[in-house]
Short mmCIF file of C-alpha atoms and ligand atoms in Angstrom, two decimals:
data_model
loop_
_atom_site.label_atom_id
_atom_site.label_comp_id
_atom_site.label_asym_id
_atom_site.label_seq_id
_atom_site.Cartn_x
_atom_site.Cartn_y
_atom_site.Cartn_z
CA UNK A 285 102.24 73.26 90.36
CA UNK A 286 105.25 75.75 91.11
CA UNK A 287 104.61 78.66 93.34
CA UNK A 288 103.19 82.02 92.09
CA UNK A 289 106.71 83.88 92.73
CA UNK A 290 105.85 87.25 90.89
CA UNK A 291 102.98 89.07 88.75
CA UNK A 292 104.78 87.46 85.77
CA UNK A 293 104.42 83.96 86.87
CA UNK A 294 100.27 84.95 87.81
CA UNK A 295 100.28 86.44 83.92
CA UNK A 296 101.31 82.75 82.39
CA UNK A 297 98.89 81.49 84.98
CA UNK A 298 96.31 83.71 83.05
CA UNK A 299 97.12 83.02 79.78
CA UNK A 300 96.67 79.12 80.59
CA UNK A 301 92.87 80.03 82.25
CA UNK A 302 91.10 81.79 79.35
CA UNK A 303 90.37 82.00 76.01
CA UNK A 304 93.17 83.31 73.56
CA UNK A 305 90.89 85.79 72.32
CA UNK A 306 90.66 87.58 75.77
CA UNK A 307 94.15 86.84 77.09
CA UNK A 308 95.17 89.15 73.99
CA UNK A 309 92.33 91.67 75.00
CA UNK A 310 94.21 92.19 78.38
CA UNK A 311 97.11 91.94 77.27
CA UNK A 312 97.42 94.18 73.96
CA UNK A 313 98.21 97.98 73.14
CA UNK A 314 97.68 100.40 70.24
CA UNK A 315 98.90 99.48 67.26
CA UNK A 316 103.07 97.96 67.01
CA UNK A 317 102.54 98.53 70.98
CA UNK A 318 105.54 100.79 71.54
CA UNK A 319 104.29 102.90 74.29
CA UNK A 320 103.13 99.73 75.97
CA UNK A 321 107.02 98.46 75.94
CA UNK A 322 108.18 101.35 76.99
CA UNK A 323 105.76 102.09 79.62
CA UNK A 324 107.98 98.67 81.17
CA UNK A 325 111.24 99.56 79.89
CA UNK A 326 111.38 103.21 81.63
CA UNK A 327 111.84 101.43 85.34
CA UNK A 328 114.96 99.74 84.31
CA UNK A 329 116.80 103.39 84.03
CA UNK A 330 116.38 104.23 87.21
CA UNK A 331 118.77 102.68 89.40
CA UNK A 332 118.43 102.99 93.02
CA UNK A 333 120.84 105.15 95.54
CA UNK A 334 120.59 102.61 98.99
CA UNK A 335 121.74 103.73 102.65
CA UNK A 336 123.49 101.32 104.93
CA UNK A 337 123.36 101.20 108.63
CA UNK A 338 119.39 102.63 109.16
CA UNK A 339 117.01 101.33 111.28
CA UNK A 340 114.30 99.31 109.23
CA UNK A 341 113.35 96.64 111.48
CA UNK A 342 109.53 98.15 110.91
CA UNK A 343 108.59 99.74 107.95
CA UNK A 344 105.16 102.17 106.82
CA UNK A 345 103.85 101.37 103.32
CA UNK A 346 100.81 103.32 103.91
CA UNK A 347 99.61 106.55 102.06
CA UNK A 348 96.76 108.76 102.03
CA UNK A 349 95.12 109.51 98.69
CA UNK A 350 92.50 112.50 99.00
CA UNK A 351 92.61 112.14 102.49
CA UNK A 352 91.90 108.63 102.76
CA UNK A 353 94.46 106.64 104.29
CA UNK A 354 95.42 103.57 102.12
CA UNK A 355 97.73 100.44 103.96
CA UNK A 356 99.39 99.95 100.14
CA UNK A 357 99.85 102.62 98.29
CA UNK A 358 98.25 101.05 94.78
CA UNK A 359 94.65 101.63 93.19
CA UNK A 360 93.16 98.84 91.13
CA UNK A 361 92.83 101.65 88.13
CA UNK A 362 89.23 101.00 85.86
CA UNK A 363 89.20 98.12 83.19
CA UNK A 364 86.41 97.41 81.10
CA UNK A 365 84.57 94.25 81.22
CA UNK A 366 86.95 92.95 84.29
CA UNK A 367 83.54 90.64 84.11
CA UNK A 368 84.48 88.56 81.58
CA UNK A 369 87.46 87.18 82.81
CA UNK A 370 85.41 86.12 86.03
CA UNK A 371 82.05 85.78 86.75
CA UNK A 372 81.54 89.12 89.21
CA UNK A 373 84.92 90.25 88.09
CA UNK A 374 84.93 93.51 89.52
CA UNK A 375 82.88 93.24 92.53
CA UNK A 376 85.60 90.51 93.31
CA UNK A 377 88.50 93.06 92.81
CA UNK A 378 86.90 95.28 94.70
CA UNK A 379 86.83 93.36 97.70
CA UNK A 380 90.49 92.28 97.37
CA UNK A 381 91.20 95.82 96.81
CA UNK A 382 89.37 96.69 100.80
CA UNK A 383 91.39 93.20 102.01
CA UNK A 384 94.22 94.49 101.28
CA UNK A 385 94.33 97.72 102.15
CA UNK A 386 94.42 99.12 98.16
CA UNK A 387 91.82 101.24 96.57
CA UNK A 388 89.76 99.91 93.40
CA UNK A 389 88.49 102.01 90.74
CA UNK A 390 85.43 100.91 88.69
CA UNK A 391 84.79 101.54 84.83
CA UNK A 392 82.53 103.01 83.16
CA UNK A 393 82.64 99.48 80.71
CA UNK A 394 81.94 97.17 83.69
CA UNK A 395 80.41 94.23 83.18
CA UNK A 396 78.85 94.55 87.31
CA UNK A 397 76.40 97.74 87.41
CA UNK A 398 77.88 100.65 89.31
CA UNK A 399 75.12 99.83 92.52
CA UNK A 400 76.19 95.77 92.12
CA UNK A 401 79.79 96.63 92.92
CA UNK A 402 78.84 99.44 95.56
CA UNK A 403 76.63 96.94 97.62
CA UNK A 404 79.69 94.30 97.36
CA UNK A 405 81.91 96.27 100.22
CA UNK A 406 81.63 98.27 103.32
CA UNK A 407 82.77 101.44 101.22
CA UNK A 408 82.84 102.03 97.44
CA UNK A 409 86.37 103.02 95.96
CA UNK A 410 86.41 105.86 93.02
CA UNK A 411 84.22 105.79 89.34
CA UNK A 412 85.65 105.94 85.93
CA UNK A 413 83.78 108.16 83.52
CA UNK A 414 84.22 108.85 80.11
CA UNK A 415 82.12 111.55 78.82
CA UNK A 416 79.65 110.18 76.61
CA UNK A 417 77.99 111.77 73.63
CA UNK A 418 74.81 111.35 75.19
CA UNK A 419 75.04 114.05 77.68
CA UNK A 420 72.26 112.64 79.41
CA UNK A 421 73.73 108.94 79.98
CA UNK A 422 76.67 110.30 81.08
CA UNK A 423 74.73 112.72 84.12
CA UNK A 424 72.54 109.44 84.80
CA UNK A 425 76.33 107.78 85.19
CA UNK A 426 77.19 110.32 87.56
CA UNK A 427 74.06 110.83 89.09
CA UNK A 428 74.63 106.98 89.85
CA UNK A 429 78.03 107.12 91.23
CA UNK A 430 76.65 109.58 94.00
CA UNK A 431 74.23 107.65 95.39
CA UNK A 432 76.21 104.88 95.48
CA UNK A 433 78.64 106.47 97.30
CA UNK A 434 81.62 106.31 95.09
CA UNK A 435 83.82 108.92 96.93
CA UNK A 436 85.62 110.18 93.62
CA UNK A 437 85.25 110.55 90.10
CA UNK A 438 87.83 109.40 87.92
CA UNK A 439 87.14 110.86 84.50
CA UNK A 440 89.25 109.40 81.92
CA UNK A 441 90.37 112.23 79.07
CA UNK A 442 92.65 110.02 76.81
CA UNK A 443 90.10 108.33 74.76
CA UNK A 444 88.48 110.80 72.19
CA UNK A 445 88.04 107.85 70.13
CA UNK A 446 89.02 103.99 70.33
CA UNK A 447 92.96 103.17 70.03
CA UNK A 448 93.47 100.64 67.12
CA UNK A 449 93.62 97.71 68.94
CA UNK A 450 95.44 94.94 66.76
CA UNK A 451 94.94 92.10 68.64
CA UNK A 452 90.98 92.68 69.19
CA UNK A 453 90.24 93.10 65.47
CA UNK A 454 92.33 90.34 64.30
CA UNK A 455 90.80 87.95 66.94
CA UNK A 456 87.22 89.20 65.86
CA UNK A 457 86.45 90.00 69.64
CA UNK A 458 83.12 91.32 70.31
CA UNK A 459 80.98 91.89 73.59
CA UNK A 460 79.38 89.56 74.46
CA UNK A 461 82.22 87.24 73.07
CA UNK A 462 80.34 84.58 70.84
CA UNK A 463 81.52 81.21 69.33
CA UNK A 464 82.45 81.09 65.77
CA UNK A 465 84.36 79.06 63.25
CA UNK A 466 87.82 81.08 64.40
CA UNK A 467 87.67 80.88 68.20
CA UNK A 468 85.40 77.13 69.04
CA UNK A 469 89.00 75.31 69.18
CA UNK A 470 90.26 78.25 71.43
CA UNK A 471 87.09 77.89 73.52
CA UNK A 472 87.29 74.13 73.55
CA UNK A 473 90.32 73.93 75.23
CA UNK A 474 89.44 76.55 77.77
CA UNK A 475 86.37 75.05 78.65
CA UNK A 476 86.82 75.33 82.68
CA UNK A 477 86.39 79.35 81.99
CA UNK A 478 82.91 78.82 79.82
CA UNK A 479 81.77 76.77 82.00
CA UNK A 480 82.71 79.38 85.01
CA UNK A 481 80.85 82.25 82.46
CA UNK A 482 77.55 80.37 82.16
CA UNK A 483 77.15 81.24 86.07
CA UNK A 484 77.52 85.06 85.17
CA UNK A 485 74.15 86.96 84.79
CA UNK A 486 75.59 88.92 81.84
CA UNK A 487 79.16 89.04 79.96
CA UNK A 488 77.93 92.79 78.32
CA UNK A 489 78.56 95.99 79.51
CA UNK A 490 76.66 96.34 82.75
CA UNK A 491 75.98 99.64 83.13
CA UNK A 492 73.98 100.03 79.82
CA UNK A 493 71.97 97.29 80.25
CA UNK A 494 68.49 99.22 80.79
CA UNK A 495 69.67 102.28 78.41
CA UNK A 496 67.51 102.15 75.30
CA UNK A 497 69.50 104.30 73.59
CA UNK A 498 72.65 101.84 73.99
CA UNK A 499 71.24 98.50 74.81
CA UNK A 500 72.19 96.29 71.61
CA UNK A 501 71.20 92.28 72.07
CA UNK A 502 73.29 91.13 68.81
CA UNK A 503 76.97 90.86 69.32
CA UNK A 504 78.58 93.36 68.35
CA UNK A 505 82.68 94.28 67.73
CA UNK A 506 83.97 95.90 70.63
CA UNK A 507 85.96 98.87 68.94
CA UNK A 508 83.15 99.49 67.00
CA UNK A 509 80.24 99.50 69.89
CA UNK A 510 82.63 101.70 71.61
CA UNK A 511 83.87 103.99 69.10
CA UNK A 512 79.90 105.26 68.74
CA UNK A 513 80.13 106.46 72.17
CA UNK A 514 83.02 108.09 72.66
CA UNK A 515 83.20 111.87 72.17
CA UNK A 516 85.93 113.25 70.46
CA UNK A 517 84.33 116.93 70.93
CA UNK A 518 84.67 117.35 74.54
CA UNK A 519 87.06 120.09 76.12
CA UNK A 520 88.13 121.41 79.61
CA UNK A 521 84.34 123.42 79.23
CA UNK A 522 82.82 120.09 79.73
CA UNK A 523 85.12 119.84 82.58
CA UNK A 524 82.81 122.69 84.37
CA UNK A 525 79.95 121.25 83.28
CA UNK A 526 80.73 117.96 85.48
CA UNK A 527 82.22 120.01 88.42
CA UNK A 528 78.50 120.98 88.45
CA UNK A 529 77.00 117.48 88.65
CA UNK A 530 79.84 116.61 91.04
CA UNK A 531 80.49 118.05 94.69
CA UNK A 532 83.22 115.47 95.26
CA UNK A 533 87.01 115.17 94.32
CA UNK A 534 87.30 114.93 90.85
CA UNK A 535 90.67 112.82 89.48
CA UNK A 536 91.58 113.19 85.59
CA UNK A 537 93.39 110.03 84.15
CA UNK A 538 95.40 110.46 81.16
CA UNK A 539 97.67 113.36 81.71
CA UNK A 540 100.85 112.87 79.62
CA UNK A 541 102.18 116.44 79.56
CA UNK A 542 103.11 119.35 81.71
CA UNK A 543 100.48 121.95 80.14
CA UNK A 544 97.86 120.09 80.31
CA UNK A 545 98.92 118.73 84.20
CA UNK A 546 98.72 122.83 85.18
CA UNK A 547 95.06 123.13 83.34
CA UNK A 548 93.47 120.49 84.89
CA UNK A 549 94.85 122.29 88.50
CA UNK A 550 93.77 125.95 87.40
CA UNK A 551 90.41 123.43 86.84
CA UNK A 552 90.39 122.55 90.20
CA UNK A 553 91.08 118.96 89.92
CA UNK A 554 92.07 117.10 92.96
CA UNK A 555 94.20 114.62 91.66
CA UNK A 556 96.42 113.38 88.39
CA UNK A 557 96.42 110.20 86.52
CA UNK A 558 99.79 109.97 84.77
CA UNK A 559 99.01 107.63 82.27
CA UNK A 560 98.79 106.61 78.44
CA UNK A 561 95.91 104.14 79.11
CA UNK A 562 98.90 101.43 79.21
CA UNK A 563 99.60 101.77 75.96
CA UNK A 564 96.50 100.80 74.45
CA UNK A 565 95.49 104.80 72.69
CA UNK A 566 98.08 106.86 71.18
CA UNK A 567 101.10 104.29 70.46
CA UNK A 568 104.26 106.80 70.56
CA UNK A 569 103.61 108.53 73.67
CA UNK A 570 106.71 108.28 76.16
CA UNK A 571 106.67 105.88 78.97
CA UNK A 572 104.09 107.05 81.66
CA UNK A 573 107.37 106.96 84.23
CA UNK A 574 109.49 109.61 81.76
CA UNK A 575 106.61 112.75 81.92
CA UNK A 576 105.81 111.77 85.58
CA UNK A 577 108.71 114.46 86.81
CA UNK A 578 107.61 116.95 84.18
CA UNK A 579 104.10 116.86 85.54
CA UNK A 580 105.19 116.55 89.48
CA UNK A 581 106.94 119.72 88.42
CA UNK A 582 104.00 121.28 87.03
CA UNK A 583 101.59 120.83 89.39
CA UNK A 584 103.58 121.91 92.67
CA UNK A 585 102.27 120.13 95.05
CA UNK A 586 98.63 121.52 94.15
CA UNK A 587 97.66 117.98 93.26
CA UNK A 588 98.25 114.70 93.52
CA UNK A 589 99.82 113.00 90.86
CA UNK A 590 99.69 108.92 90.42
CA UNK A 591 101.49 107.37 88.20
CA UNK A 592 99.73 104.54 85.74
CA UNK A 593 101.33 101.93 83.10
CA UNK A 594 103.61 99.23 83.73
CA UNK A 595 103.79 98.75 87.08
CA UNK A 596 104.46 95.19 87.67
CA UNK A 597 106.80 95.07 90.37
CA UNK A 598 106.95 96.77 94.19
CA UNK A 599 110.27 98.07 93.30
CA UNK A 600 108.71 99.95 90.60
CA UNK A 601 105.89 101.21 92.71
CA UNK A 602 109.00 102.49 95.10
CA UNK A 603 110.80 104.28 92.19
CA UNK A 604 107.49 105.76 91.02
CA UNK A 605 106.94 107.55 94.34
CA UNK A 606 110.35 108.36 94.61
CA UNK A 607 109.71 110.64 91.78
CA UNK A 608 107.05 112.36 93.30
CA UNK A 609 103.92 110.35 92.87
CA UNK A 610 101.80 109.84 95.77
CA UNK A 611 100.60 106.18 94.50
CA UNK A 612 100.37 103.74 91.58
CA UNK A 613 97.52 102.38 89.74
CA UNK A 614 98.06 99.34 88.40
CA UNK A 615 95.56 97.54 85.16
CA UNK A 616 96.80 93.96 83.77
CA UNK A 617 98.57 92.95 87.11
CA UNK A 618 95.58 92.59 88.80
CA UNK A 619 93.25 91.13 85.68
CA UNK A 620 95.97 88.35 85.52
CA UNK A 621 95.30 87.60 89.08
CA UNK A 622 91.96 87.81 88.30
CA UNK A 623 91.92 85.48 85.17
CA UNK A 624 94.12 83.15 86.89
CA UNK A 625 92.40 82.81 90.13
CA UNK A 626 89.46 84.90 90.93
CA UNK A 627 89.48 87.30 94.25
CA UNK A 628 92.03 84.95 95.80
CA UNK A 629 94.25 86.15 92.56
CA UNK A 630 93.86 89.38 92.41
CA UNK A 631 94.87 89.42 96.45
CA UNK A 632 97.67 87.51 95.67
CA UNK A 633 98.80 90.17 93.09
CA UNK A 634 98.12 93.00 95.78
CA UNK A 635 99.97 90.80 98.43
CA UNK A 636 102.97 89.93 96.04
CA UNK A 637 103.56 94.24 95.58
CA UNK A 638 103.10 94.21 99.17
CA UNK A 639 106.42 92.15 100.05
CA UNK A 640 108.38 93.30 97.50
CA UNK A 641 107.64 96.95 98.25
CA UNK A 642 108.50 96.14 102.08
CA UNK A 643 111.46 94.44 100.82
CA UNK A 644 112.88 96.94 98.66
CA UNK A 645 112.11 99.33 101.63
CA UNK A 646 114.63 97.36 103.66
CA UNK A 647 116.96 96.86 101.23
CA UNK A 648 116.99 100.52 100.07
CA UNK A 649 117.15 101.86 103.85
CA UNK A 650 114.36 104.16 103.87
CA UNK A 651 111.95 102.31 106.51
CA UNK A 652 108.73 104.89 105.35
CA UNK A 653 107.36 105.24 101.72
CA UNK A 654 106.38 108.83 102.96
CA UNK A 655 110.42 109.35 103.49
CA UNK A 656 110.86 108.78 99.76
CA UNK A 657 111.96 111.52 97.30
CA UNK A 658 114.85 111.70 94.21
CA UNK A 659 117.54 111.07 96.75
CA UNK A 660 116.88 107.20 96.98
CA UNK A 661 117.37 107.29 93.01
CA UNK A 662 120.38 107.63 90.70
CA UNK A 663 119.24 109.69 87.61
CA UNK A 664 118.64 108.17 84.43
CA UNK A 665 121.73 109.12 83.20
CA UNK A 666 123.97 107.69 85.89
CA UNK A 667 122.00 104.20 85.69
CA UNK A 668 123.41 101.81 84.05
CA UNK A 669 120.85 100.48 81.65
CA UNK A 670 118.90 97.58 83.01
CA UNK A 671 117.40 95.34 80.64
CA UNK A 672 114.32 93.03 81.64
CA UNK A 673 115.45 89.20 81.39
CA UNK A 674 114.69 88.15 77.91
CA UNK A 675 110.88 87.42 77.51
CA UNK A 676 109.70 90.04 79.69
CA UNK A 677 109.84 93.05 77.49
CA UNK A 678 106.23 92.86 76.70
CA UNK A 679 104.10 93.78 79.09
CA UNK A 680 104.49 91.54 82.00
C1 LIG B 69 91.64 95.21 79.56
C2 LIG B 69 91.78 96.66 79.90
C3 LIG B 69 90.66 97.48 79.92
C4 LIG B 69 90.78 98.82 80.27
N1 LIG B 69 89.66 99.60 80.35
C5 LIG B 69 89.76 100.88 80.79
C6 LIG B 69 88.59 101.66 81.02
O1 LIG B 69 87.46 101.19 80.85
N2 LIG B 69 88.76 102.93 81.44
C7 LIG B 69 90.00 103.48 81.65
O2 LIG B 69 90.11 104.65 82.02
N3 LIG B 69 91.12 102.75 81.47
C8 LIG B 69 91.02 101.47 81.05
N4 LIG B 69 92.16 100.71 80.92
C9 LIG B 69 93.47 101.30 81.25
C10 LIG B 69 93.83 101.02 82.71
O3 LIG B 69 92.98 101.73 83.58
C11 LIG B 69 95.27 101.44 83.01
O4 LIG B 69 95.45 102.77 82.59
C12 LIG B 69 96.32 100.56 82.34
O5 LIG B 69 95.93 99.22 82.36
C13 LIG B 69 97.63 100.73 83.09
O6 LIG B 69 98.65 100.00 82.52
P1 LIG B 69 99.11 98.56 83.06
O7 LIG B 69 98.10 97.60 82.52
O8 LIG B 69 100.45 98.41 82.44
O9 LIG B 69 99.12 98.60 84.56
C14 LIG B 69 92.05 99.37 80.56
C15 LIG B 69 93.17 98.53 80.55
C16 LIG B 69 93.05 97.19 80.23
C17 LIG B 69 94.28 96.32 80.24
#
């Protein structure tokens, strides 16, 4: 078999490891899926600005992220039901995440229980909450995350209600994913991965398991389980209401504009999330890469801002800090590693951004991603316009 060479090689690896039905889960956006082009398309106009003739026989790829010191400067951001595309999905991503030296975020749609993936490393990474309409499932979720030791709480504010997922109704995907007419010759010729799921205690949404209120045992369709729970009510009040429940750092994910990047500071939030849920909610937002120097603007150093969609190459993680944010997060990278090979993928993903970021390092001449700012980087407008070879425009 040819060698893994990039995350686009480990996504066809995915797509030959599970079911259709769950490939197109990962892999799809909101609606015609513009914002999850684009979200790819913004890194090819920025063009880079090298220097010759520095030293950069060692280089420093670390960060720190809300004072914890990371070796690479990525975060495994949440992903519902991880699970499903291996058995102990995310407590598997979480340890790559510690191996390497990355950060891993867990979702409030796990498939692993909050206290699974917390007793699966030496220190939990951050929790991803969405703000139920159950106010008190969402303080047990919370309430959870504490004693776990999650050490920051990720709350996710793009989601007031399901993005139209194409793919997912067309496919007729539901949690837990069930055979029918449509999808047995799809599961017949993936049959390694069923096979691999009958070892997992549960392919359902782990964290709901014991809640009456939620627990459903008939399959149901995932945008419509969902769309019950989310709660398209909730404002930057309900933002108090969770400072109150939570003593620790508190991150929002799914800042897109400049007003609402200076709210969430005058909120007291620690840290930004520059993201459009990678295209998967409101399909004609800009490319998470084109607001992130409207919102490092904004927030003046008074946060820190990570930038979220698209991410798929080191290069782009370089150009991304270059414009002021502190890390990346990265979502389908790591799922293909995942899909395609369990914890030893999603290392390899992490460890395939780590040599390209060291090599663009090198190449660019700036031997510390601390030392990077606007400098290294020609401005959109002086790029010339660098098109992805042909078949990559999607989303790997
Ligand atoms: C399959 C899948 C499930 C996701 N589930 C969640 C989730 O539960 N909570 C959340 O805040 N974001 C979720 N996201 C969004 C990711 O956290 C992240 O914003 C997005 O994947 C980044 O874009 P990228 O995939 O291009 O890296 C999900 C993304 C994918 C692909």
């Amino acid at each position: 078999m040819p060698k893994t060479a990039n995350i686009e090689d480990l996504r066809q690896r995915a797509r030959r490891r599970i079911p259709r039905f769950l490939f197109d889960f990962v892999e799809g956006g909101a609606d015609d899926e513009f914002t999850v082009r684009a979200n790819r398309e913004a890194f090819g106009r920025h063009a880079f600005r090298a220097r010759s003739l520095v030293d950069v026989s060692t280089r420093d790829l670390s960060t720190t992220l809300l004072g914890q010191r990371l070796e690479l400067p990525l975060i495994l951001g949440p992903v519902g039901l991880a699970g499903l595309l291996a058995p102990g999905g995310e407590r598997l991503a979480a340890r790559a995440a510690v191996k390497k030296g990355a950060l891993f975020t867990l979702s409030t749609m796990s498939v692993c229980t909050i206290e699974e993936v917390a007793a699966a490393v030496p220190a939990p990474g951050w929790f991803q909450l969405y703000i139920w309409k159950d106010r008190g499932i969402t303080r047990s979720l919370v309430e959870r995350a504490k004693a776990a030791g999650y050490t920051a709480l990720c709350v996710t504010v793009d989601v007031p209600d399901m993005g139209n997922r194409e793919r997912d109704v067309r496919n007729g995907f539901t949690v837990p994913p069930r055979l029918t007419v449509a999808n047995a010759f799809d599961l017949l010729l993936h049959l390694g991965w069923v096979l691999r799921m009958t070892r997992s205690p549960r392919a359902t949404f782990g964290n709901f398991e014991d809640s009456k209120a939620l627990t459903r045992r008939d399959a149901v369709s995932v945008a419509a389980y969902t769309s019950r729970q989310f709660d398209a009510s909730i404002t930057w009040a309900d933002l108090q209401w969770l400072r109150e429940l939570w003593p620790g750092p508190l991150v929002l994910k799914g800042i897109s504009c400049a007003e609402d990047a200076r709210r969430a500071v005058e909120h007291g939030v620690q840290a930004l999330v520059v993201s459009n849920h990678g295209g998967r909610q409101l399909d004609g937002l800009p490319a998470a890469l084109d607001v992130l120097p409207e919102i490092v603007d904004a927030v003046g150093g008074r946060a820190e801002v990570i930038l979220d969609g698209g991410v798929r190459r080191g290069s782009d993680v370089v150009k991304a800090i270059a414009l002021g944010a502190r890390a990346c997060m990265i979502g389908r990278p790591y799922l293909y590693g995942l899909a395609a090979d369990g914890q030893a993928g999603v290392e390899l993903a992490l460890e395939l951004f780590r040599k390209e970021i060291d090599r663009t390092l090198t190449l660019l001449g700036c031997p510390r991603l601390d030392q990077l700012d606007a400098s290294y980087l020609r401005g959109p407008g002086e790029a010339p316009r660098l098109s992805l070879p042909a078949g990559r425009t999607s989303t790997g």
